[in-house]
Amino acid sequence: MKIVVSSEGKQVSGHFGHCEGFTVYEVEEGKVLNKTFVESPGHRPGFLPVFLKDLGANVVIAGGMGETAQQLFKEREIEVVVGASGLCDDLIEAYLKGQLKSTGSVCREHQHEGNCGH
């Protein structure tokens, strides 16, 4: 399983489409086997869900994400967890323990930077 966190350094990004990149966690039997960072190829409508599917993503964790992106992930059978905040490693541990739940929040503004997850 691959869990992808939209990232700004070691923190989850407040807005998925404008993140620095993606921390990709390879997980097997509830344990992280490997962690890599993939630089974002940039924000283009509809592109990132395809990009992350091609990376093998099963789950995407973000602070905030637009409705279209959430729908595109759903169509690709990729679970979306939004409303997350904090350190990426801590979020993965919480997810693996069943303690990280999506707020279901939808970003509707594209002028902001980082205020989406609230």
mmCIF file with all atom_site columns, C-alpha atoms in Angstrom:
data_model
loop_
_atom_site.group_PDB
_atom_site.id
_atom_site.type_symbol
_atom_site.label_atom_id
_atom_site.label_alt_id
_atom_site.label_comp_id
_atom_site.label_asym_id
_atom_site.label_entity_id
_atom_site.label_seq_id
_atom_site.pdbx_PDB_ins_code
_atom_site.Cartn_x
_atom_site.Cartn_y
_atom_site.Cartn_z
_atom_site.occupancy
_atom_site.B_iso_or_equiv
_atom_site.pdbx_formal_charge
_atom_site.auth_seq_id
_atom_site.auth_comp_id
_atom_site.auth_asym_id
_atom_site.auth_atom_id
_atom_site.pdbx_PDB_model_num
ATOM 1   C CA . MET A 1 1   ? 0.000   0.000  0.000   1.00 0.00 ? 1   MET A CA 1
ATOM 2   C CA . LYS A 1 2   ? 1.183   3.538  -0.721  1.00 0.00 ? 2   LYS A CA 1
ATOM 3   C CA . ILE A 1 3   ? 0.016   6.483  1.361   1.00 0.00 ? 3   ILE A CA 1
ATOM 4   C CA . VAL A 1 4   ? 0.810   9.917  -0.019  1.00 0.00 ? 4   VAL A CA 1
ATOM 5   C CA . VAL A 1 5   ? 0.864   13.082 2.118   1.00 0.00 ? 5   VAL A CA 1
ATOM 6   C CA . SER A 1 6   ? 0.838   16.493 0.428   1.00 0.00 ? 6   SER A CA 1
ATOM 7   C CA . SER A 1 7   ? 3.825   18.104 2.117   1.00 0.00 ? 7   SER A CA 1
ATOM 8   C CA . GLU A 1 8   ? 5.581   21.356 2.950   1.00 0.00 ? 8   GLU A CA 1
ATOM 9   C CA . GLY A 1 9   ? 8.832   20.163 4.488   1.00 0.00 ? 9   GLY A CA 1
ATOM 10  C CA . LYS A 1 10  ? 7.925   17.707 7.258   1.00 0.00 ? 10  LYS A CA 1
ATOM 11  C CA . GLN A 1 11  ? 4.398   19.135 7.671   1.00 0.00 ? 11  GLN A CA 1
ATOM 12  C CA . VAL A 1 12  ? 1.209   18.327 5.791   1.00 0.00 ? 12  VAL A CA 1
ATOM 13  C CA . SER A 1 13  ? 0.385   21.073 3.308   1.00 0.00 ? 13  SER A CA 1
ATOM 14  C CA . GLY A 1 14  ? -2.660  23.235 3.981   1.00 0.00 ? 14  GLY A CA 1
ATOM 15  C CA . HIS A 1 15  ? -3.700  23.029 0.342   1.00 0.00 ? 15  HIS A CA 1
ATOM 16  C CA . PHE A 1 16  ? -3.119  19.930 -1.766  1.00 0.00 ? 16  PHE A CA 1
ATOM 17  C CA . GLY A 1 17  ? -2.763  21.620 -5.160  1.00 0.00 ? 17  GLY A CA 1
ATOM 18  C CA . HIS A 1 18  ? -0.129  24.097 -3.996  1.00 0.00 ? 18  HIS A CA 1
ATOM 19  C CA . CYS A 1 19  ? 2.112   21.803 -1.954  1.00 0.00 ? 19  CYS A CA 1
ATOM 20  C CA . GLU A 1 20  ? 5.878   21.602 -2.304  1.00 0.00 ? 20  GLU A CA 1
ATOM 21  C CA . GLY A 1 21  ? 5.638   17.879 -2.998  1.00 0.00 ? 21  GLY A CA 1
ATOM 22  C CA . PHE A 1 22  ? 4.451   14.520 -1.769  1.00 0.00 ? 22  PHE A CA 1
ATOM 23  C CA . THR A 1 23  ? 5.855   12.292 0.945   1.00 0.00 ? 23  THR A CA 1
ATOM 24  C CA . VAL A 1 24  ? 5.183   8.744  -0.208  1.00 0.00 ? 24  VAL A CA 1
ATOM 25  C CA . TYR A 1 25  ? 5.022   6.017  2.447   1.00 0.00 ? 25  TYR A CA 1
ATOM 26  C CA . GLU A 1 26  ? 5.193   2.372  1.409   1.00 0.00 ? 26  GLU A CA 1
ATOM 27  C CA . VAL A 1 27  ? 3.291   0.399  4.034   1.00 0.00 ? 27  VAL A CA 1
ATOM 28  C CA . GLU A 1 28  ? 2.935   -3.324 4.551   1.00 0.00 ? 28  GLU A CA 1
ATOM 29  C CA . GLU A 1 29  ? 1.110   -5.054 7.406   1.00 0.00 ? 29  GLU A CA 1
ATOM 30  C CA . GLY A 1 30  ? 0.704   -1.767 9.283   1.00 0.00 ? 30  GLY A CA 1
ATOM 31  C CA . LYS A 1 31  ? 4.398   -0.857 9.166   1.00 0.00 ? 31  LYS A CA 1
ATOM 32  C CA . VAL A 1 32  ? 6.202   1.784  7.126   1.00 0.00 ? 32  VAL A CA 1
ATOM 33  C CA . LEU A 1 33  ? 8.799   0.063  4.922   1.00 0.00 ? 33  LEU A CA 1
ATOM 34  C CA . ASN A 1 34  ? 10.030  3.084  3.000   1.00 0.00 ? 34  ASN A CA 1
ATOM 35  C CA . LYS A 1 35  ? 9.513   6.845  2.761   1.00 0.00 ? 35  LYS A CA 1
ATOM 36  C CA . THR A 1 36  ? 10.420  9.009  -0.229  1.00 0.00 ? 36  THR A CA 1
ATOM 37  C CA . PHE A 1 37  ? 9.730   12.570 -1.308  1.00 0.00 ? 37  PHE A CA 1
ATOM 38  C CA . VAL A 1 38  ? 8.477   13.418 -4.794  1.00 0.00 ? 38  VAL A CA 1
ATOM 39  C CA . GLU A 1 39  ? 8.538   17.047 -5.876  1.00 0.00 ? 39  GLU A CA 1
ATOM 40  C CA . SER A 1 40  ? 5.209   18.381 -7.101  1.00 0.00 ? 40  SER A CA 1
ATOM 41  C CA . PRO A 1 41  ? 5.038   18.661 -10.889 1.00 0.00 ? 41  PRO A CA 1
ATOM 42  C CA . GLY A 1 42  ? 2.866   21.765 -10.409 1.00 0.00 ? 42  GLY A CA 1
ATOM 43  C CA . HIS A 1 43  ? -0.820  22.506 -10.176 1.00 0.00 ? 43  HIS A CA 1
ATOM 44  C CA . ARG A 1 44  ? -2.914  21.860 -13.269 1.00 0.00 ? 44  ARG A CA 1
ATOM 45  C CA . PRO A 1 45  ? -6.613  21.013 -13.045 1.00 0.00 ? 45  PRO A CA 1
ATOM 46  C CA . GLY A 1 46  ? -7.130  17.243 -13.026 1.00 0.00 ? 46  GLY A CA 1
ATOM 47  C CA . PHE A 1 47  ? -3.443  16.350 -13.341 1.00 0.00 ? 47  PHE A CA 1
ATOM 48  C CA . LEU A 1 48  ? -2.343  15.464 -9.795  1.00 0.00 ? 48  LEU A CA 1
ATOM 49  C CA . PRO A 1 49  ? -4.861  12.634 -9.251  1.00 0.00 ? 49  PRO A CA 1
ATOM 50  C CA . VAL A 1 50  ? -3.525  10.935 -12.409 1.00 0.00 ? 50  VAL A CA 1
ATOM 51  C CA . PHE A 1 51  ? 0.098   11.643 -11.395 1.00 0.00 ? 51  PHE A CA 1
ATOM 52  C CA . LEU A 1 52  ? -0.395  10.108 -7.928  1.00 0.00 ? 52  LEU A CA 1
ATOM 53  C CA . LYS A 1 53  ? -2.336  7.129  -9.299  1.00 0.00 ? 53  LYS A CA 1
ATOM 54  C CA . ASP A 1 54  ? 0.633   6.471  -11.590 1.00 0.00 ? 54  ASP A CA 1
ATOM 55  C CA . LEU A 1 55  ? 2.877   6.542  -8.478  1.00 0.00 ? 55  LEU A CA 1
ATOM 56  C CA . GLY A 1 56  ? 0.700   3.761  -7.029  1.00 0.00 ? 56  GLY A CA 1
ATOM 57  C CA . ALA A 1 57  ? -1.150  5.831  -4.392  1.00 0.00 ? 57  ALA A CA 1
ATOM 58  C CA . ASN A 1 58  ? -3.902  4.073  -2.434  1.00 0.00 ? 58  ASN A CA 1
ATOM 59  C CA . VAL A 1 59  ? -4.513  6.895  0.062   1.00 0.00 ? 59  VAL A CA 1
ATOM 60  C CA . VAL A 1 60  ? -3.921  10.658 -0.130  1.00 0.00 ? 60  VAL A CA 1
ATOM 61  C CA . ILE A 1 61  ? -3.738  12.803 3.007   1.00 0.00 ? 61  ILE A CA 1
ATOM 62  C CA . ALA A 1 62  ? -3.977  16.603 2.785   1.00 0.00 ? 62  ALA A CA 1
ATOM 63  C CA . GLY A 1 63  ? -4.896  19.648 4.793   1.00 0.00 ? 63  GLY A CA 1
ATOM 64  C CA . GLY A 1 64  ? -7.373  20.849 2.211   1.00 0.00 ? 64  GLY A CA 1
ATOM 65  C CA . MET A 1 65  ? -8.407  19.818 -1.280  1.00 0.00 ? 65  MET A CA 1
ATOM 66  C CA . GLY A 1 66  ? -10.878 21.015 -3.880  1.00 0.00 ? 66  GLY A CA 1
ATOM 67  C CA . GLU A 1 67  ? -14.049 19.162 -4.720  1.00 0.00 ? 67  GLU A CA 1
ATOM 68  C CA . THR A 1 68  ? -12.943 18.241 -8.247  1.00 0.00 ? 68  THR A CA 1
ATOM 69  C CA . ALA A 1 69  ? -9.671  16.694 -7.048  1.00 0.00 ? 69  ALA A CA 1
ATOM 70  C CA . GLN A 1 70  ? -11.518 14.711 -4.362  1.00 0.00 ? 70  GLN A CA 1
ATOM 71  C CA . GLN A 1 71  ? -13.942 13.385 -6.980  1.00 0.00 ? 71  GLN A CA 1
ATOM 72  C CA . LEU A 1 72  ? -11.116 12.445 -9.365  1.00 0.00 ? 72  LEU A CA 1
ATOM 73  C CA . PHE A 1 73  ? -9.375  10.479 -6.609  1.00 0.00 ? 73  PHE A CA 1
ATOM 74  C CA . LYS A 1 74  ? -12.637 8.707  -5.760  1.00 0.00 ? 74  LYS A CA 1
ATOM 75  C CA . GLU A 1 75  ? -13.075 7.734  -9.431  1.00 0.00 ? 75  GLU A CA 1
ATOM 76  C CA . ARG A 1 76  ? -9.582  6.191  -9.290  1.00 0.00 ? 76  ARG A CA 1
ATOM 77  C CA . GLU A 1 77  ? -10.442 4.291  -6.073  1.00 0.00 ? 77  GLU A CA 1
ATOM 78  C CA . ILE A 1 78  ? -7.966  6.321  -4.013  1.00 0.00 ? 78  ILE A CA 1
ATOM 79  C CA . GLU A 1 79  ? -9.048  7.152  -0.465  1.00 0.00 ? 79  GLU A CA 1
ATOM 80  C CA . VAL A 1 80  ? -8.856  10.855 0.434   1.00 0.00 ? 80  VAL A CA 1
ATOM 81  C CA . VAL A 1 81  ? -8.303  12.156 3.966   1.00 0.00 ? 81  VAL A CA 1
ATOM 82  C CA . VAL A 1 82  ? -8.663  15.936 4.282   1.00 0.00 ? 82  VAL A CA 1
ATOM 83  C CA . GLY A 1 83  ? -8.542  18.291 7.245   1.00 0.00 ? 83  GLY A CA 1
ATOM 84  C CA . ALA A 1 84  ? -5.210  16.885 8.417   1.00 0.00 ? 84  ALA A CA 1
ATOM 85  C CA . SER A 1 85  ? -2.583  19.022 10.133  1.00 0.00 ? 85  SER A CA 1
ATOM 86  C CA . GLY A 1 86  ? 0.794   18.396 11.729  1.00 0.00 ? 86  GLY A CA 1
ATOM 87  C CA . LEU A 1 87  ? 3.846   16.312 10.972  1.00 0.00 ? 87  LEU A CA 1
ATOM 88  C CA . CYS A 1 88  ? 3.574   13.856 8.078   1.00 0.00 ? 88  CYS A CA 1
ATOM 89  C CA . ASP A 1 89  ? 5.131   10.996 10.077  1.00 0.00 ? 89  ASP A CA 1
ATOM 90  C CA . ASP A 1 90  ? 2.643   11.538 12.936  1.00 0.00 ? 90  ASP A CA 1
ATOM 91  C CA . LEU A 1 91  ? -0.279  11.528 10.500  1.00 0.00 ? 91  LEU A CA 1
ATOM 92  C CA . ILE A 1 92  ? 0.837   8.218  9.008   1.00 0.00 ? 92  ILE A CA 1
ATOM 93  C CA . GLU A 1 93  ? 1.075   6.634  12.471  1.00 0.00 ? 93  GLU A CA 1
ATOM 94  C CA . ALA A 1 94  ? -2.416  7.937  13.331  1.00 0.00 ? 94  ALA A CA 1
ATOM 95  C CA . TYR A 1 95  ? -3.810  6.642  10.014  1.00 0.00 ? 95  TYR A CA 1
ATOM 96  C CA . LEU A 1 96  ? -2.305  3.194  10.525  1.00 0.00 ? 96  LEU A CA 1
ATOM 97  C CA . LYS A 1 97  ? -3.860  3.042  14.016  1.00 0.00 ? 97  LYS A CA 1
ATOM 98  C CA . GLY A 1 98  ? -7.264  4.028  12.608  1.00 0.00 ? 98  GLY A CA 1
ATOM 99  C CA . GLN A 1 99  ? -7.140  7.360  14.431  1.00 0.00 ? 99  GLN A CA 1
ATOM 100 C CA . LEU A 1 100 ? -7.016  9.728  11.441  1.00 0.00 ? 100 LEU A CA 1
ATOM 101 C CA . LYS A 1 101 ? -10.407 10.521 9.955   1.00 0.00 ? 101 LYS A CA 1
ATOM 102 C CA . SER A 1 102 ? -11.273 12.826 7.082   1.00 0.00 ? 102 SER A CA 1
ATOM 103 C CA . THR A 1 103 ? -13.255 15.954 7.916   1.00 0.00 ? 103 THR A CA 1
ATOM 104 C CA . GLY A 1 104 ? -14.669 15.890 4.389   1.00 0.00 ? 104 GLY A CA 1
ATOM 105 C CA . SER A 1 105 ? -13.922 19.601 4.037   1.00 0.00 ? 105 SER A CA 1
ATOM 106 C CA . VAL A 1 106 ? -13.832 21.011 0.528   1.00 0.00 ? 106 VAL A CA 1
ATOM 107 C CA . CYS A 1 107 ? -11.685 23.966 -0.555  1.00 0.00 ? 107 CYS A CA 1
ATOM 108 C CA . ARG A 1 108 ? -13.620 26.363 -2.739  1.00 0.00 ? 108 ARG A CA 1
ATOM 109 C CA . GLU A 1 109 ? -11.173 29.261 -2.956  1.00 0.00 ? 109 GLU A CA 1
ATOM 110 C CA . HIS A 1 110 ? -7.990  29.198 -4.965  1.00 0.00 ? 110 HIS A CA 1
ATOM 111 C CA . GLN A 1 111 ? -6.640  32.586 -3.912  1.00 0.00 ? 111 GLN A CA 1
ATOM 112 C CA . HIS A 1 112 ? -5.584  31.339 -0.478  1.00 0.00 ? 112 HIS A CA 1
ATOM 113 C CA . GLU A 1 113 ? -2.424  29.555 0.561   1.00 0.00 ? 113 GLU A CA 1
ATOM 114 C CA . GLY A 1 114 ? -2.650  27.190 3.492   1.00 0.00 ? 114 GLY A CA 1
ATOM 115 C CA . ASN A 1 115 ? -6.019  28.174 4.993   1.00 0.00 ? 115 ASN A CA 1
ATOM 116 C CA . CYS A 1 116 ? -8.014  25.375 3.441   1.00 0.00 ? 116 CYS A CA 1
ATOM 117 C CA . GLY A 1 117 ? -7.769  22.687 6.079   1.00 0.00 ? 117 GLY A CA 1
ATOM 118 C CA . HIS A 1 118 ? -9.666  24.609 8.741   1.00 0.00 ? 118 HIS A CA 1
#
